[in-house]
XYZ file of C-alpha atoms in Angstrom:
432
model
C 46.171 -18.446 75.552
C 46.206 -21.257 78.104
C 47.559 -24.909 77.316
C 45.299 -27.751 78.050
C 46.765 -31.738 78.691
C 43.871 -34.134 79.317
C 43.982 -37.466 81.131
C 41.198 -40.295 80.881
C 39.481 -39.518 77.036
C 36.495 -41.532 77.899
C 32.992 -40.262 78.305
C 33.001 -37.439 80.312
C 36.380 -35.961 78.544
C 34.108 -34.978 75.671
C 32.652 -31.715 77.630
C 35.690 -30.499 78.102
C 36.951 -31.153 74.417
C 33.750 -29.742 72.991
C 34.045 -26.526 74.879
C 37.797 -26.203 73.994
C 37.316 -27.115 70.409
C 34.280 -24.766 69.854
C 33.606 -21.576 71.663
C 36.910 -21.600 73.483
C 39.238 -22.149 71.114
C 40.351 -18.712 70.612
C 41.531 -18.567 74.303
C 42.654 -22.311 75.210
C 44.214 -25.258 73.198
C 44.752 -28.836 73.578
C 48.531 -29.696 73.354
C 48.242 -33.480 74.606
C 45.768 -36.174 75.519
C 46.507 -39.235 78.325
C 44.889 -42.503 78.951
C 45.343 -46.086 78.610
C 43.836 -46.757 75.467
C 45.225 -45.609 72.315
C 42.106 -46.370 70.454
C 39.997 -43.907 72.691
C 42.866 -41.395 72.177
C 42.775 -41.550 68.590
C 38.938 -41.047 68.611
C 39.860 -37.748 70.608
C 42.060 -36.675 68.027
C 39.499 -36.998 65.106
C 37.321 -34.694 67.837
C 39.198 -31.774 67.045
C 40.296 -32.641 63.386
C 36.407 -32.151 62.872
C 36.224 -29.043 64.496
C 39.231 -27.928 62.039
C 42.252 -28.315 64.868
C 45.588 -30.318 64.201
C 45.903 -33.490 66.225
C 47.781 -33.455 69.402
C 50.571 -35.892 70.824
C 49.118 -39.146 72.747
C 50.515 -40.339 75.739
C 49.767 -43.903 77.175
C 49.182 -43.238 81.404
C 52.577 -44.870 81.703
C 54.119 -41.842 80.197
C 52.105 -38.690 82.355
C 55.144 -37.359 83.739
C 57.149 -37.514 80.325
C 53.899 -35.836 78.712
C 54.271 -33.014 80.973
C 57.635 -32.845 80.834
C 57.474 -32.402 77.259
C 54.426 -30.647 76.118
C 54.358 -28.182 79.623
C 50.575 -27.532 79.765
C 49.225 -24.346 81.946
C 46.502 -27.092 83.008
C 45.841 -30.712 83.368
C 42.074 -31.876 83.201
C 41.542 -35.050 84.483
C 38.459 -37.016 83.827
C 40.251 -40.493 84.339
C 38.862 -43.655 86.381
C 38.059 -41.987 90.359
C 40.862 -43.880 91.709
C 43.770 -42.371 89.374
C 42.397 -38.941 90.002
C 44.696 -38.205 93.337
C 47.978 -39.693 91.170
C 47.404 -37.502 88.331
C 46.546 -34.445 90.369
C 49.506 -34.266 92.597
C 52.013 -35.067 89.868
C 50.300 -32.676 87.810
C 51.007 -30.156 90.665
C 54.088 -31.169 91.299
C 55.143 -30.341 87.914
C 53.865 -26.541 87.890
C 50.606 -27.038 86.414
C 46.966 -26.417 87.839
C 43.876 -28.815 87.532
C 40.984 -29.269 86.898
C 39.201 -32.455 87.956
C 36.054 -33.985 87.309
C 34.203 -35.139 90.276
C 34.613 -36.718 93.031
C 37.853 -35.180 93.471
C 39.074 -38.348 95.060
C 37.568 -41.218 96.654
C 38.982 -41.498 100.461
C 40.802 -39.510 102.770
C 44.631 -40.913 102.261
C 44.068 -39.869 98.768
C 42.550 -36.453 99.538
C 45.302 -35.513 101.882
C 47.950 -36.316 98.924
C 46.310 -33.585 96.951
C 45.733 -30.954 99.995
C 49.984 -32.027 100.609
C 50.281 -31.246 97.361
C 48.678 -28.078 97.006
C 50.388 -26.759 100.164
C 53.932 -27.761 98.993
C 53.292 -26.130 95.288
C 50.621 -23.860 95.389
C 48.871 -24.684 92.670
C 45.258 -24.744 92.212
C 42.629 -27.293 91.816
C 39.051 -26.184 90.629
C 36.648 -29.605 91.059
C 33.768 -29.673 88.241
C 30.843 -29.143 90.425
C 28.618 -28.325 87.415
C 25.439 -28.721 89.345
C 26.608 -25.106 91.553
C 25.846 -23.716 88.042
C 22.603 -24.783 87.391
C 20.174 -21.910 87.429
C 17.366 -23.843 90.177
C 20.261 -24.743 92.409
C 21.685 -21.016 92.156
C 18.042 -19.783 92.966
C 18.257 -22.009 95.925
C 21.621 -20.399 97.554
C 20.187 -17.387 97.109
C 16.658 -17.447 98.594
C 18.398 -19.126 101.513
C 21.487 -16.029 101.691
C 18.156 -14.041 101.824
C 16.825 -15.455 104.703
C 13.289 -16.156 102.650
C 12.519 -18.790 104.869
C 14.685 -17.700 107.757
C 17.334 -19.997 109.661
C 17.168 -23.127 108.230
C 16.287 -26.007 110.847
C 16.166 -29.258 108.563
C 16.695 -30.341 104.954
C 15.071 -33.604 103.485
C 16.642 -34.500 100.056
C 16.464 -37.733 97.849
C 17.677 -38.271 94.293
C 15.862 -40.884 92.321
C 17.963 -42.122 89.481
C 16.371 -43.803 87.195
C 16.455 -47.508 84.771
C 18.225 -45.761 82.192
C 20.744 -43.183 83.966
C 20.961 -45.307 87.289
C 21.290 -48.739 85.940
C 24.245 -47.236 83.831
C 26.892 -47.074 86.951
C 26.067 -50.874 87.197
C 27.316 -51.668 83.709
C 30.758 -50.221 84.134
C 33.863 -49.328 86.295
C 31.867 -47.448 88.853
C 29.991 -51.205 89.834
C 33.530 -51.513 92.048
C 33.719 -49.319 94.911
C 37.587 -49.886 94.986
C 37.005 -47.938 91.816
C 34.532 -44.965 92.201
C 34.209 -45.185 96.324
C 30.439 -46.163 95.834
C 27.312 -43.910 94.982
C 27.843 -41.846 97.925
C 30.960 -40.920 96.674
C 31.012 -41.057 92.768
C 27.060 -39.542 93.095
C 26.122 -38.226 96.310
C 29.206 -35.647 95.990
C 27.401 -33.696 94.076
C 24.412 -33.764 96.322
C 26.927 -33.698 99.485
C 28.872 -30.568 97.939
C 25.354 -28.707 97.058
C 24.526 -28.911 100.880
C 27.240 -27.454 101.909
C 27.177 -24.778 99.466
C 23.531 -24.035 100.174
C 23.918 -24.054 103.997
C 27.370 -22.393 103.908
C 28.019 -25.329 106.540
C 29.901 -28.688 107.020
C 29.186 -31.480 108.445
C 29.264 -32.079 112.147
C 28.488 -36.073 111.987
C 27.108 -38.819 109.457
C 24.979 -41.722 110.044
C 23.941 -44.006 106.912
C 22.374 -47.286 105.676
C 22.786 -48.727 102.576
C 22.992 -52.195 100.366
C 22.639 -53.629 97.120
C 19.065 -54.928 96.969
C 18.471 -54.137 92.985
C 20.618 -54.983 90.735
C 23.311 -58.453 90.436
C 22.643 -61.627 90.085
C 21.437 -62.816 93.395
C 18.495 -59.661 93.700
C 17.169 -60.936 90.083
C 17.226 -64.201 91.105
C 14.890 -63.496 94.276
C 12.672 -62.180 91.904
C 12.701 -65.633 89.323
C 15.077 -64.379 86.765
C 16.413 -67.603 85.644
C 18.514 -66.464 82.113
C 21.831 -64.328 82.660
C 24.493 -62.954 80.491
C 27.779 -61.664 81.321
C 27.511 -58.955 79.051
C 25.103 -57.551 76.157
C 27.384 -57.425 73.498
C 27.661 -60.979 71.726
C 24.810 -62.191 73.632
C 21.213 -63.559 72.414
C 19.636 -63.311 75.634
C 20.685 -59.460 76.197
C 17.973 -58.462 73.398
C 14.932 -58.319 74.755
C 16.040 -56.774 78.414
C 15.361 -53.278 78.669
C 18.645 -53.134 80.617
C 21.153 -53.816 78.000
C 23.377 -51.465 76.432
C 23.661 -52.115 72.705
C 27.267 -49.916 72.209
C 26.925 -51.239 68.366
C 23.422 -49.076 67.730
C 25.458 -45.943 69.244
C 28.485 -44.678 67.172
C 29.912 -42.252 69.572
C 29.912 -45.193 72.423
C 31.360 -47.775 70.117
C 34.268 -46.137 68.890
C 34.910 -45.003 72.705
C 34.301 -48.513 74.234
C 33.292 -51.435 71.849
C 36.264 -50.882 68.820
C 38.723 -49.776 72.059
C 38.108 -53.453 73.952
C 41.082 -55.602 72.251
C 43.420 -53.142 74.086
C 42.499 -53.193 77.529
C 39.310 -55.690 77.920
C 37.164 -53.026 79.524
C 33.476 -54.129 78.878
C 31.192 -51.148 79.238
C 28.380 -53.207 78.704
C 28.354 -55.564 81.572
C 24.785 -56.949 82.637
C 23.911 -55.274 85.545
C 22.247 -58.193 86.999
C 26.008 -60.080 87.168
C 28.094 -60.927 89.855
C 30.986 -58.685 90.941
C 28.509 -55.887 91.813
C 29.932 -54.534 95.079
C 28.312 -51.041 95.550
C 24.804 -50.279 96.813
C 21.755 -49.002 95.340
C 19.612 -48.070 98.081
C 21.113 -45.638 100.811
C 19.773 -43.174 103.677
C 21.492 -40.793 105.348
C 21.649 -38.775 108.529
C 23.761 -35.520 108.460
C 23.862 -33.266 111.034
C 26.177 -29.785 110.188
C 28.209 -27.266 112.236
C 24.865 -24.895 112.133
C 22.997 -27.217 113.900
C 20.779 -28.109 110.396
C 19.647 -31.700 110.343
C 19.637 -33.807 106.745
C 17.442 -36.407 105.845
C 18.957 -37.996 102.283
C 18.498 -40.843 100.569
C 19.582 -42.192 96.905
C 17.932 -45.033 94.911
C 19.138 -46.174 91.358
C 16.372 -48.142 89.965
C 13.421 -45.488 89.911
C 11.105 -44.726 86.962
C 11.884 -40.940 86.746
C 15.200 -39.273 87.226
C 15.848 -35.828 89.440
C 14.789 -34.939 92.995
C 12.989 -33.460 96.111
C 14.577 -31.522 98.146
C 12.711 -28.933 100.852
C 14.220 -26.620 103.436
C 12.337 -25.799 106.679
C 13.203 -23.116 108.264
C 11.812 -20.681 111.004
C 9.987 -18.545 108.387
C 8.667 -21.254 106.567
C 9.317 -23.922 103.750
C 10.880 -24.110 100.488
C 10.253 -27.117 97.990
C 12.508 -27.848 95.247
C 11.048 -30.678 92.320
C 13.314 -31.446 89.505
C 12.531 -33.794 87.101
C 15.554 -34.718 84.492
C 15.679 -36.428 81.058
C 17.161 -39.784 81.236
C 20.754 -40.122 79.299
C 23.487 -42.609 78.898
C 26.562 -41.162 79.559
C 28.537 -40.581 76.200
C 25.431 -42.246 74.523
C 23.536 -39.162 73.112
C 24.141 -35.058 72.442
C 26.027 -33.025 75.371
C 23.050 -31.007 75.868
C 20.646 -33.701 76.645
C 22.535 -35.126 79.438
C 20.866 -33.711 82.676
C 18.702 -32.073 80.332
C 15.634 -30.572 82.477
C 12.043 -31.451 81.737
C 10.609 -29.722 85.004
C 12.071 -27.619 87.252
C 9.730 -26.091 90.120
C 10.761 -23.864 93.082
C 8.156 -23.273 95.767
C 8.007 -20.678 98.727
C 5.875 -21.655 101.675
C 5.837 -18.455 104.019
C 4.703 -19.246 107.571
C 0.811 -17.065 107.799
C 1.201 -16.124 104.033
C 0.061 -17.265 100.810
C 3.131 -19.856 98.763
C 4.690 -18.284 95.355
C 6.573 -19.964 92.749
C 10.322 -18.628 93.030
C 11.581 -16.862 89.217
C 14.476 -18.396 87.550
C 15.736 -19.095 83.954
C 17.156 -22.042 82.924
C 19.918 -22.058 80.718
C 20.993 -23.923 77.135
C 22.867 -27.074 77.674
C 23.315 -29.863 79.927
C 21.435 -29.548 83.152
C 19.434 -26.699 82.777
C 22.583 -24.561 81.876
C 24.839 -25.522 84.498
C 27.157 -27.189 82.283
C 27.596 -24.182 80.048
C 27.598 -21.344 82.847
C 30.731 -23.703 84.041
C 32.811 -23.614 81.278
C 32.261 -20.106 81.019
C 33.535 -19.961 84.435
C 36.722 -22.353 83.378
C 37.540 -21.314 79.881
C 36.178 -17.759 79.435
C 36.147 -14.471 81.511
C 36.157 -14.448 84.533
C 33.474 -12.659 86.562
C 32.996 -11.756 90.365
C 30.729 -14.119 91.640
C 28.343 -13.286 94.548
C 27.326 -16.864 94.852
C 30.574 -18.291 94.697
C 30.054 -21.064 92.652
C 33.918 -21.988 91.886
C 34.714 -24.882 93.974
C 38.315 -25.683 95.082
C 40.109 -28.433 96.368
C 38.851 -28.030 100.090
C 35.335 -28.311 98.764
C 35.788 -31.447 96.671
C 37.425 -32.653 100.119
C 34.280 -31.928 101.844
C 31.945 -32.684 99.723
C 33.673 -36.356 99.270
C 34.281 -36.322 103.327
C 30.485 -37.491 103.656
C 30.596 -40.036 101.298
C 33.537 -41.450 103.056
C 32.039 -41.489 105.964
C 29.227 -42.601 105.112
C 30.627 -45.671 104.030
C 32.542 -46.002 107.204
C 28.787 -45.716 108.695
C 27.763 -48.886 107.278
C 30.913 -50.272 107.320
C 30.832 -50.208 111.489
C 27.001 -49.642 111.870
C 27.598 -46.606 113.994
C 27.848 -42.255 113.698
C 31.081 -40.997 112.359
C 32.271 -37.922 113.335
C 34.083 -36.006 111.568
C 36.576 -33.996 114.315
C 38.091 -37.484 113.869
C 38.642 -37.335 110.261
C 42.783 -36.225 109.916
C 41.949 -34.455 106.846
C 39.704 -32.383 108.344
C 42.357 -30.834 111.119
C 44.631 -30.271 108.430
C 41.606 -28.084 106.269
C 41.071 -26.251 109.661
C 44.432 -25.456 109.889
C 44.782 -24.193 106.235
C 41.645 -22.447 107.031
């Protein structure tokens, strides 16, 4: 049986603790849980006394290394704030374990090339949570395009569309700072960024991008005549009539997590999204071009009414069009299942001189369409040979994050960024 520690018991931890409480438990444990709030800890702990498991020790973030010195977990998963996720990686490494990290791995390139250091010197492994490799549309994808359906791929054009519910949500907490999540392109777009790779069995050659806030804060809403703001919802008359508040005090699971947990740390997970202190953007575009020559068009907006995306492939044989429409969720504010949850999911074939078909595939139970489960099976049960390849190490959540960053160099310096010039990138070609 393998030993679990877990760092950061917010939100996202409860995947994790809900697999290894449940169908899990007979081959992994829990022995510790990490973070900076006791409160949130504590509501971990009555997790698994539900599910009929003994508490486990608590460890303020203070005390990581003393945790692992003492409880010596086989693995550390970290689902802490993006910026802490190189610190507790390496040190995790350091001190014989392996990881597994939620995404983005890390959120620039001094912090990825502490982890690939760290992996080198210990040889340890880190397995990044790209959940959306498992969904059962995306896995069709990587596999019409290993068949050649459409032939060699020529261009991509792929936009996400988050919505006033899902979208809106990264404006009401940490991920608003960039010094904290690296932006959209990072915290979001890896998962986009790592698909493309993973469906073109490619990297990327150079980035271009565009992007700004021109939604959400205060100054957008004011363009557009708001004249009453609130700092946050909670406490706040004016908050209860916009459709963008969060109301943590109607949710249980989100008020024990965030709204009873604020006296010890003053982390607001309500904030208004049309505040000030807003420093990431919510409308971006794109230009990749990768190794194989294939040219992406992508863009990501945050205020849309309908969450998923369109993504098509043209090739020399023809077209493919993906649609995917999603449910909307708050994170940690509803069931597991629902979050990514699909309502349509559409594959089309477009053969040059023939007639189109609809592609077969089978979406799973769970969290987006079954790519949350067929993960965990892939963590925490047996494991299988996979012709697809789906498990994604530490070199992919470098590359994957690697167009975020320079993305945001892109805008940063209005100009192409290429990444031969990227030090990380020698160093994964070396390690090749």
């Amino acid at each position: 049986m393998k030993t679990y520690a877990l760092v950061g018991t917010g939100g996202r931890s409860g995947l994790y603790i809900e697999a290894i409480t449940g169908k899990y438990r007979h081959n992994a444990k829990f022995v510790a849980f990490c973070d900076t709030n006791q409160t949130r800890m504590d509501y971990a702990n009555r997790q698994l006394e539900q599910s009929g498991i003994a508490r486990v020790s608590t460890w303020k973030a203070a005390d990581f290394s003393a945790m692992l010195d003492e409880t010596k977990p086989d693995i550390v998963i970290v689902t802490s704030m993006d910026r802490t996720h190189d610190d507790y990686i390496v040190r995790a490494l350091h001190a014989g374990c392996d990881v597994i990290t939620e995404k983005p791995m890390t959120i620039d390139e001094q912090r990825a090339l502490r982890i690939l250091d760290a992996v080198d010197a210990t040889g340890y492994q880190v397995r990044v949570a790209f959940n959306y490799r498992y969904a059962p549309h995306h896995s069709k994808i990587r596999e019409l395009l290993q068949q050649e359906t459409i032939g060699e791929v020529l261009s991509v054009h792929f936009e996400w569309l988050l919505n006033t519910e899902h979208g809106a949500d990264y404006f009401r907490r940490w991920h608003r700072e960039k010094r904290n999540s690296g932006g959209l392109l990072v915290h979001k777009s890896t998962h986009h960024f790592d698909l493309m790779n993973f469906w073109l069995n490619s990297t990327p050659e150079k980035v271009y991008a565009q992007g700004d806030l021109r939604f959400y804060g205060k100054e957008n809403a004011e363009k557009r005549g708001v004249t009453q703001f609130y700092p946050r919802a909670h406490g706040y008359p004016q908050a209860q009539n916009d459709p963008f508040a969060l109301h943590m005090e109607e949710n249980a699971q989100l008020k024990a997590l965030y709204l009873d947990a604020e006296h010890e740390d003053n982390y607001f997970r309500d904030q208004s999204v049309f505040s000030d202190g807003i420093n990431i953007e919510d409308t971006l575009s794109v230009l990749v071009k990768y190794h194989n020559k294939v040219q992406l068009t992508y863009s990501l907006n945050a205020y849309l009414p309908w969450e998923g995306l369109n993504v098509v492939f043209n090739g020399t044989k023809g077209r493919i069009e993906m649609k995917i429409v999603e449910m909307s969720y708050v994170n940690a504010g509803g069931k597991r299942e629902n979050e990514g949850s699909i309502e349509k999911a559409e594959i089309t074939v477009y053969p040059l001189f023939a007639q189109p078909w609809k592609a077969q595939f089978q979406l799973g139970e769970g969290g987006h369409g079954g790519g949350d489960n067929a993960m965990l099976e892939d963590l925490f049960g047996e494991r299988k040979d996979d012709p697809l390849k789906r498990a994604a190490d530490h070199r992919a959540g470098a590359m994957s994050i690697l167009t975020g960053i320079a993305g945001n160099l892109s805008m940063q310096h209005d100009k192409p960024i290429y990444f031969k010039d990227f030090e990380l990138v020698k160093r994964l070609r070396q390690t090749k």
